[in-house]
């Protein structure tokens, strides 16, 4: 059977495949320290689970409106107003089966063949594939560890062409944990506004910000920028709800309507029960978020300190999310046990095979001088995992 060209061009998610490989080794009885995970290691808070149990008992088990139940869309509008200073009508909000699905809908309704989409690297793996699926051309813009992996106005300006249609911004970032300040976003926003370039702003790690930092949505900086922006967010990361599959988008009305229409012919509404749970997540106590942030910050600090002490490793202190993204440029070209480490991919292979540590090589995000470690795992695992990584890195010659 022939596969469509569209399908032939899709690469499977490398983060999920490394996770799968590690889990397979674990199932075989090997103790693998898994730094590959992209989800909080905490359980979904009890009040949220109970809201789902109640939804089932109450018979909330039928189709809902495609874009989500009204109370949830109202709660999202309230959250966007309270947290981000953004005013949206519930009709401008589309709830989907995870933020990944929201992103997919947004790219599908905004991009087409002949368009260029600006994609700062390192980027989250699915952006590239989702852009390609629309027929648009991804224009990858590498950023540097020195600039904390943030796109500069000069870099942005240099890639703009008459075909530039859209940019994807992700703050706090996966994989780098970088957080853009209001001034940085304003400088980029000015250029985007002048060139009428739409923005997809992925704010899924909004709540996971450290050191008193503040999340700013680029859409909140001016009415013109709000008209150019699709805000993407969801409950997966903030409320440890990855399995529930609820994300959402807030957009100018015609865009929101197009996204809902597209969704009406694919998945229809996201799960009714998960919608009830998400309503509780957004409107119930926020204490579990605070506890999660307090734990993450301890782990981050420990990891940054350990990694920075290894010669040849440069590790920024990320302001958000739950990843560190160390760079190992000076170590590349050295070898371990006869194997040459040309990039982080080779290091990932050695670490998994010899030391049973799973990391995600930066090649997955467009920069193989670096690798991503998630700290969504216990402090004991982090300690032991870093011991093993340090051993390998120090034995490179
Ligand atoms: C996890 C993640 C998402 C998707 O989350 P969902 O579980 O689909 O809601 C989107 N963007 C980034 C950057 C992520 O890391």
PDB file of N, CA and C in Angstrom, residues 200-269:
ATOM      1  N   UNK A 200       2.367  32.226  17.143  1.00  0.00           N
ATOM      2  CA  UNK A 200       1.811  31.188  18.006  1.00  0.00           C
ATOM      3  C   UNK A 200       2.667  31.210  19.261  1.00  0.00           C
ATOM      4  N   UNK A 201       2.035  31.498  20.389  1.00  0.00           N
ATOM      5  CA  UNK A 201       2.762  31.636  21.649  1.00  0.00           C
ATOM      6  C   UNK A 201       2.418  30.456  22.553  1.00  0.00           C
ATOM      7  N   UNK A 202       3.365  29.519  22.655  1.00  0.00           N
ATOM      8  CA  UNK A 202       3.141  28.305  23.446  1.00  0.00           C
ATOM      9  C   UNK A 202       3.561  28.584  24.888  1.00  0.00           C
ATOM     10  N   UNK A 203       2.556  28.694  25.768  1.00  0.00           N
ATOM     11  CA  UNK A 203       2.805  29.119  27.148  1.00  0.00           C
ATOM     12  C   UNK A 203       2.514  28.000  28.152  1.00  0.00           C
ATOM     13  N   UNK A 204       2.718  26.760  27.698  1.00  0.00           N
ATOM     14  CA  UNK A 204       2.328  25.596  28.500  1.00  0.00           C
ATOM     15  C   UNK A 204       3.085  25.508  29.834  1.00  0.00           C
ATOM     16  N   UNK A 205       4.308  26.085  29.897  1.00  0.00           N
ATOM     17  CA  UNK A 205       5.082  26.027  31.157  1.00  0.00           C
ATOM     18  C   UNK A 205       4.937  27.295  31.999  1.00  0.00           C
ATOM     19  N   UNK A 206       3.938  28.077  31.676  1.00  0.00           N
ATOM     20  CA  UNK A 206       3.719  29.358  32.353  1.00  0.00           C
ATOM     21  C   UNK A 206       3.852  29.310  33.874  1.00  0.00           C
ATOM     22  N   UNK A 207       3.283  28.288  34.487  1.00  0.00           N
ATOM     23  CA  UNK A 207       3.251  28.229  35.963  1.00  0.00           C
ATOM     24  C   UNK A 207       4.562  27.751  36.561  1.00  0.00           C
ATOM     25  N   UNK A 208       5.422  27.174  35.724  1.00  0.00           N
ATOM     26  CA  UNK A 208       6.673  26.630  36.250  1.00  0.00           C
ATOM     27  C   UNK A 208       7.789  27.629  35.990  1.00  0.00           C
ATOM     28  N   UNK A 209       7.797  28.686  36.805  1.00  0.00           N
ATOM     29  CA  UNK A 209       8.782  29.758  36.690  1.00  0.00           C
ATOM     30  C   UNK A 209       9.407  29.964  38.064  1.00  0.00           C
ATOM     31  N   UNK A 210      10.740  30.186  38.077  1.00  0.00           N
ATOM     32  CA  UNK A 210      11.475  30.219  39.347  1.00  0.00           C
ATOM     33  C   UNK A 210      12.121  31.580  39.603  1.00  0.00           C
ATOM     34  N   UNK A 211      12.677  31.714  40.798  1.00  0.00           N
ATOM     35  CA  UNK A 211      13.455  32.895  41.175  1.00  0.00           C
ATOM     36  C   UNK A 211      12.634  34.179  41.104  1.00  0.00           C
ATOM     37  N   UNK A 212      11.353  34.081  41.362  1.00  0.00           N
ATOM     38  CA  UNK A 212      10.523  35.281  41.350  1.00  0.00           C
ATOM     39  C   UNK A 212      10.279  35.836  39.957  1.00  0.00           C
ATOM     40  N   UNK A 213      10.626  35.042  38.931  1.00  0.00           N
ATOM     41  CA  UNK A 213      10.386  35.482  37.544  1.00  0.00           C
ATOM     42  C   UNK A 213       8.891  35.569  37.258  1.00  0.00           C
ATOM     43  N   UNK A 214       8.566  36.284  36.191  1.00  0.00           N
ATOM     44  CA  UNK A 214       7.165  36.489  35.870  1.00  0.00           C
ATOM     45  C   UNK A 214       6.934  36.087  34.418  1.00  0.00           C
ATOM     46  N   UNK A 215       5.880  35.341  34.200  1.00  0.00           N
ATOM     47  CA  UNK A 215       5.537  34.983  32.830  1.00  0.00           C
ATOM     48  C   UNK A 215       4.805  36.134  32.155  1.00  0.00           C
ATOM     49  N   UNK A 216       5.231  36.475  30.941  1.00  0.00           N
ATOM     50  CA  UNK A 216       4.545  37.513  30.167  1.00  0.00           C
ATOM     51  C   UNK A 216       4.075  36.885  28.858  1.00  0.00           C
ATOM     52  N   UNK A 217       2.815  37.118  28.538  1.00  0.00           N
ATOM     53  CA  UNK A 217       2.314  36.675  27.239  1.00  0.00           C
ATOM     54  C   UNK A 217       2.519  37.805  26.244  1.00  0.00           C
ATOM     55  N   UNK A 218       3.120  37.516  25.103  1.00  0.00           N
ATOM     56  CA  UNK A 218       3.371  38.551  24.100  1.00  0.00           C
ATOM     57  C   UNK A 218       2.055  39.189  23.647  1.00  0.00           C
ATOM     58  N   UNK A 219       0.966  38.426  23.741  1.00  0.00           N
ATOM     59  CA  UNK A 219      -0.338  38.961  23.322  1.00  0.00           C
ATOM     60  C   UNK A 219      -0.798  40.109  24.210  1.00  0.00           C
ATOM     61  N   UNK A 220      -0.243  40.186  25.428  1.00  0.00           N
ATOM     62  CA  UNK A 220      -0.691  41.200  26.386  1.00  0.00           C
ATOM     63  C   UNK A 220       0.011  42.538  26.178  1.00  0.00           C
ATOM     64  N   UNK A 221       0.976  42.593  25.241  1.00  0.00           N
ATOM     65  CA  UNK A 221       1.800  43.797  25.140  1.00  0.00           C
ATOM     66  C   UNK A 221       1.144  44.926  24.349  1.00  0.00           C
ATOM     67  N   UNK A 222       0.243  44.600  23.429  1.00  0.00           N
ATOM     68  CA  UNK A 222      -0.498  45.644  22.714  1.00  0.00           C
ATOM     69  C   UNK A 222      -1.709  45.017  22.036  1.00  0.00           C
ATOM     70  N   UNK A 223      -2.744  45.816  21.779  1.00  0.00           N
ATOM     71  CA  UNK A 223      -3.903  45.267  21.068  1.00  0.00           C
ATOM     72  C   UNK A 223      -3.514  44.696  19.707  1.00  0.00           C
ATOM     73  N   UNK A 224      -2.555  45.345  19.033  1.00  0.00           N
ATOM     74  CA  UNK A 224      -2.142  44.852  17.708  1.00  0.00           C
ATOM     75  C   UNK A 224      -1.494  43.475  17.826  1.00  0.00           C
ATOM     76  N   UNK A 225      -0.660  43.292  18.860  1.00  0.00           N
ATOM     77  CA  UNK A 225      -0.022  41.981  19.039  1.00  0.00           C
ATOM     78  C   UNK A 225      -1.047  40.925  19.424  1.00  0.00           C
ATOM     79  N   UNK A 226      -2.042  41.329  20.203  1.00  0.00           N
ATOM     80  CA  UNK A 226      -3.090  40.367  20.574  1.00  0.00           C
ATOM     81  C   UNK A 226      -3.822  39.892  19.317  1.00  0.00           C
ATOM     82  N   UNK A 227      -4.045  40.810  18.387  1.00  0.00           N
ATOM     83  CA  UNK A 227      -4.727  40.448  17.139  1.00  0.00           C
ATOM     84  C   UNK A 227      -3.890  39.543  16.242  1.00  0.00           C
ATOM     85  N   UNK A 228      -2.580  39.501  16.516  1.00  0.00           N
ATOM     86  CA  UNK A 228      -1.698  38.671  15.692  1.00  0.00           C
ATOM     87  C   UNK A 228      -1.399  37.315  16.348  1.00  0.00           C
ATOM     88  N   UNK A 229      -1.853  37.149  17.592  1.00  0.00           N
ATOM     89  CA  UNK A 229      -1.367  36.007  18.379  1.00  0.00           C
ATOM     90  C   UNK A 229      -2.422  34.936  18.640  1.00  0.00           C
ATOM     91  N   UNK A 230      -1.976  33.690  18.576  1.00  0.00           N
ATOM     92  CA  UNK A 230      -2.756  32.576  19.108  1.00  0.00           C
ATOM     93  C   UNK A 230      -2.028  32.108  20.372  1.00  0.00           C
ATOM     94  N   UNK A 231      -2.676  32.253  21.518  1.00  0.00           N
ATOM     95  CA  UNK A 231      -2.074  31.806  22.775  1.00  0.00           C
ATOM     96  C   UNK A 231      -2.421  30.333  22.974  1.00  0.00           C
ATOM     97  N   UNK A 232      -1.378  29.548  23.255  1.00  0.00           N
ATOM     98  CA  UNK A 232      -1.582  28.110  23.504  1.00  0.00           C
ATOM     99  C   UNK A 232      -1.208  27.812  24.956  1.00  0.00           C
ATOM    100  N   UNK A 233      -2.062  27.068  25.621  1.00  0.00           N
ATOM    101  CA  UNK A 233      -1.764  26.695  26.996  1.00  0.00           C
ATOM    102  C   UNK A 233      -2.516  25.390  27.291  1.00  0.00           C
ATOM    103  N   UNK A 234      -2.416  24.911  28.527  1.00  0.00           N
ATOM    104  CA  UNK A 234      -3.099  23.660  28.852  1.00  0.00           C
ATOM    105  C   UNK A 234      -2.841  23.273  30.295  1.00  0.00           C
ATOM    106  N   UNK A 235      -3.376  22.154  30.692  1.00  0.00           N
ATOM    107  CA  UNK A 235      -3.263  21.736  32.094  1.00  0.00           C
ATOM    108  C   UNK A 235      -2.188  20.665  32.319  1.00  0.00           C
ATOM    109  N   UNK A 236      -1.623  20.120  31.239  1.00  0.00           N
ATOM    110  CA  UNK A 236      -0.707  18.973  31.378  1.00  0.00           C
ATOM    111  C   UNK A 236       0.441  19.230  32.337  1.00  0.00           C
ATOM    112  N   UNK A 237       1.156  20.330  32.126  1.00  0.00           N
ATOM    113  CA  UNK A 237       2.385  20.560  32.864  1.00  0.00           C
ATOM    114  C   UNK A 237       2.117  21.238  34.201  1.00  0.00           C
ATOM    115  N   UNK A 238       1.190  22.191  34.233  1.00  0.00           N
ATOM    116  CA  UNK A 238       0.938  22.937  35.473  1.00  0.00           C
ATOM    117  C   UNK A 238       0.276  22.089  36.551  1.00  0.00           C
ATOM    118  N   UNK A 239      -0.553  21.154  36.134  1.00  0.00           N
ATOM    119  CA  UNK A 239      -1.336  20.394  37.112  1.00  0.00           C
ATOM    120  C   UNK A 239      -1.037  18.898  37.070  1.00  0.00           C
ATOM    121  N   UNK A 240       0.097  18.533  36.497  1.00  0.00           N
ATOM    122  CA  UNK A 240       0.461  17.114  36.395  1.00  0.00           C
ATOM    123  C   UNK A 240      -0.690  16.310  35.799  1.00  0.00           C
ATOM    124  N   UNK A 241      -1.178  16.753  34.636  1.00  0.00           N
ATOM    125  CA  UNK A 241      -2.352  16.134  34.011  1.00  0.00           C
ATOM    126  C   UNK A 241      -2.062  15.702  32.573  1.00  0.00           C
ATOM    127  N   UNK A 242      -0.850  15.215  32.314  1.00  0.00           N
ATOM    128  CA  UNK A 242      -0.484  14.890  30.927  1.00  0.00           C
ATOM    129  C   UNK A 242      -1.412  13.856  30.294  1.00  0.00           C
ATOM    130  N   UNK A 243      -1.865  12.894  31.097  1.00  0.00           N
ATOM    131  CA  UNK A 243      -2.691  11.828  30.524  1.00  0.00           C
ATOM    132  C   UNK A 243      -4.133  12.229  30.242  1.00  0.00           C
ATOM    133  N   UNK A 244      -4.549  13.362  30.784  1.00  0.00           N
ATOM    134  CA  UNK A 244      -5.960  13.747  30.647  1.00  0.00           C
ATOM    135  C   UNK A 244      -6.251  14.353  29.280  1.00  0.00           C
ATOM    136  N   UNK A 245      -5.227  14.879  28.644  1.00  0.00           N
ATOM    137  CA  UNK A 245      -5.302  15.439  27.296  1.00  0.00           C
ATOM    138  C   UNK A 245      -6.235  16.638  27.175  1.00  0.00           C
ATOM    139  N   UNK A 246      -5.916  17.689  27.887  1.00  0.00           N
ATOM    140  CA  UNK A 246      -6.659  18.939  27.713  1.00  0.00           C
ATOM    141  C   UNK A 246      -5.678  20.097  27.511  1.00  0.00           C
ATOM    142  N   UNK A 247      -5.828  20.755  26.375  1.00  0.00           N
ATOM    143  CA  UNK A 247      -5.089  21.986  26.092  1.00  0.00           C
ATOM    144  C   UNK A 247      -6.078  22.983  25.526  1.00  0.00           C
ATOM    145  N   UNK A 248      -5.629  24.205  25.369  1.00  0.00           N
ATOM    146  CA  UNK A 248      -6.554  25.183  24.797  1.00  0.00           C
ATOM    147  C   UNK A 248      -5.814  26.271  24.031  1.00  0.00           C
ATOM    148  N   UNK A 249      -6.568  26.941  23.170  1.00  0.00           N
ATOM    149  CA  UNK A 249      -6.046  28.074  22.413  1.00  0.00           C
ATOM    150  C   UNK A 249      -6.984  29.245  22.622  1.00  0.00           C
ATOM    151  N   UNK A 250      -6.409  30.457  22.644  1.00  0.00           N
ATOM    152  CA  UNK A 250      -7.197  31.690  22.654  1.00  0.00           C
ATOM    153  C   UNK A 250      -6.727  32.496  21.456  1.00  0.00           C
ATOM    154  N   UNK A 251      -7.668  32.961  20.644  1.00  0.00           N
ATOM    155  CA  UNK A 251      -7.277  33.555  19.369  1.00  0.00           C
ATOM    156  C   UNK A 251      -8.311  34.574  18.906  1.00  0.00           C
ATOM    157  N   UNK A 252      -7.953  35.416  17.936  1.00  0.00           N
ATOM    158  CA  UNK A 252      -8.960  36.268  17.308  1.00  0.00           C
ATOM    159  C   UNK A 252     -10.118  35.391  16.812  1.00  0.00           C
ATOM    160  N   UNK A 253     -11.333  35.921  16.875  1.00  0.00           N
ATOM    161  CA  UNK A 253     -12.525  35.108  16.635  1.00  0.00           C
ATOM    162  C   UNK A 253     -12.498  34.275  15.344  1.00  0.00           C
ATOM    163  N   UNK A 254     -12.132  34.855  14.191  1.00  0.00           N
ATOM    164  CA  UNK A 254     -12.161  34.037  12.964  1.00  0.00           C
ATOM    165  C   UNK A 254     -11.194  32.856  13.027  1.00  0.00           C
ATOM    166  N   UNK A 255     -10.063  33.044  13.724  1.00  0.00           N
ATOM    167  CA  UNK A 255      -9.078  31.963  13.858  1.00  0.00           C
ATOM    168  C   UNK A 255      -9.627  30.881  14.792  1.00  0.00           C
ATOM    169  N   UNK A 256     -10.203  31.310  15.909  1.00  0.00           N
ATOM    170  CA  UNK A 256     -10.775  30.351  16.860  1.00  0.00           C
ATOM    171  C   UNK A 256     -11.887  29.553  16.174  1.00  0.00           C
ATOM    172  N   UNK A 257     -12.674  30.234  15.391  1.00  0.00           N
ATOM    173  CA  UNK A 257     -13.784  29.571  14.710  1.00  0.00           C
ATOM    174  C   UNK A 257     -13.255  28.534  13.711  1.00  0.00           C
ATOM    175  N   UNK A 258     -12.218  28.909  12.972  1.00  0.00           N
ATOM    176  CA  UNK A 258     -11.634  27.972  11.997  1.00  0.00           C
ATOM    177  C   UNK A 258     -11.046  26.756  12.711  1.00  0.00           C
ATOM    178  N   UNK A 259     -10.406  26.990  13.859  1.00  0.00           N
ATOM    179  CA  UNK A 259      -9.818  25.869  14.608  1.00  0.00           C
ATOM    180  C   UNK A 259     -10.908  24.929  15.110  1.00  0.00           C
ATOM    181  N   UNK A 260     -12.009  25.511  15.595  1.00  0.00           N
ATOM    182  CA  UNK A 260     -13.111  24.679  16.094  1.00  0.00           C
ATOM    183  C   UNK A 260     -13.749  23.909  14.933  1.00  0.00           C
ATOM    184  N   UNK A 261     -13.888  24.562  13.777  1.00  0.00           N
ATOM    185  CA  UNK A 261     -14.475  23.877  12.619  1.00  0.00           C
ATOM    186  C   UNK A 261     -13.599  22.707  12.182  1.00  0.00           C
ATOM    187  N   UNK A 262     -12.281  22.946  12.161  1.00  0.00           N
ATOM    188  CA  UNK A 262     -11.360  21.859  11.804  1.00  0.00           C
ATOM    189  C   UNK A 262     -11.511  20.703  12.791  1.00  0.00           C
ATOM    190  N   UNK A 263     -11.530  21.053  14.063  1.00  0.00           N
ATOM    191  CA  UNK A 263     -11.637  20.031  15.112  1.00  0.00           C
ATOM    192  C   UNK A 263     -12.962  19.272  15.024  1.00  0.00           C
ATOM    193  N   UNK A 264     -13.997  19.967  14.566  1.00  0.00           N
ATOM    194  CA  UNK A 264     -15.324  19.334  14.494  1.00  0.00           C
ATOM    195  C   UNK A 264     -15.321  18.160  13.511  1.00  0.00           C
ATOM    196  N   UNK A 265     -14.351  18.149  12.586  1.00  0.00           N
ATOM    197  CA  UNK A 265     -14.292  17.063  11.611  1.00  0.00           C
ATOM    198  C   UNK A 265     -13.194  16.057  11.925  1.00  0.00           C
ATOM    199  N   UNK A 266     -12.500  16.247  13.049  1.00  0.00           N
ATOM    200  CA  UNK A 266     -11.474  15.256  13.386  1.00  0.00           C
ATOM    201  C   UNK A 266     -11.791  14.609  14.726  1.00  0.00           C
ATOM    202  N   UNK A 267     -11.484  15.291  15.816  1.00  0.00           N
ATOM    203  CA  UNK A 267     -11.679  14.644  17.124  1.00  0.00           C
ATOM    204  C   UNK A 267     -13.003  15.011  17.773  1.00  0.00           C
ATOM    205  N   UNK A 268     -13.710  16.032  17.261  1.00  0.00           N
ATOM    206  CA  UNK A 268     -14.845  16.628  17.986  1.00  0.00           C
ATOM    207  C   UNK A 268     -14.362  17.136  19.337  1.00  0.00           C
ATOM    208  N   UNK A 269     -15.236  17.104  20.343  1.00  0.00           N
ATOM    209  CA  UNK A 269     -14.840  17.679  21.629  1.00  0.00           C
ATOM    210  C   UNK A 269     -13.766  16.831  22.307  1.00  0.00           C
TER     211      UNK A 269
END
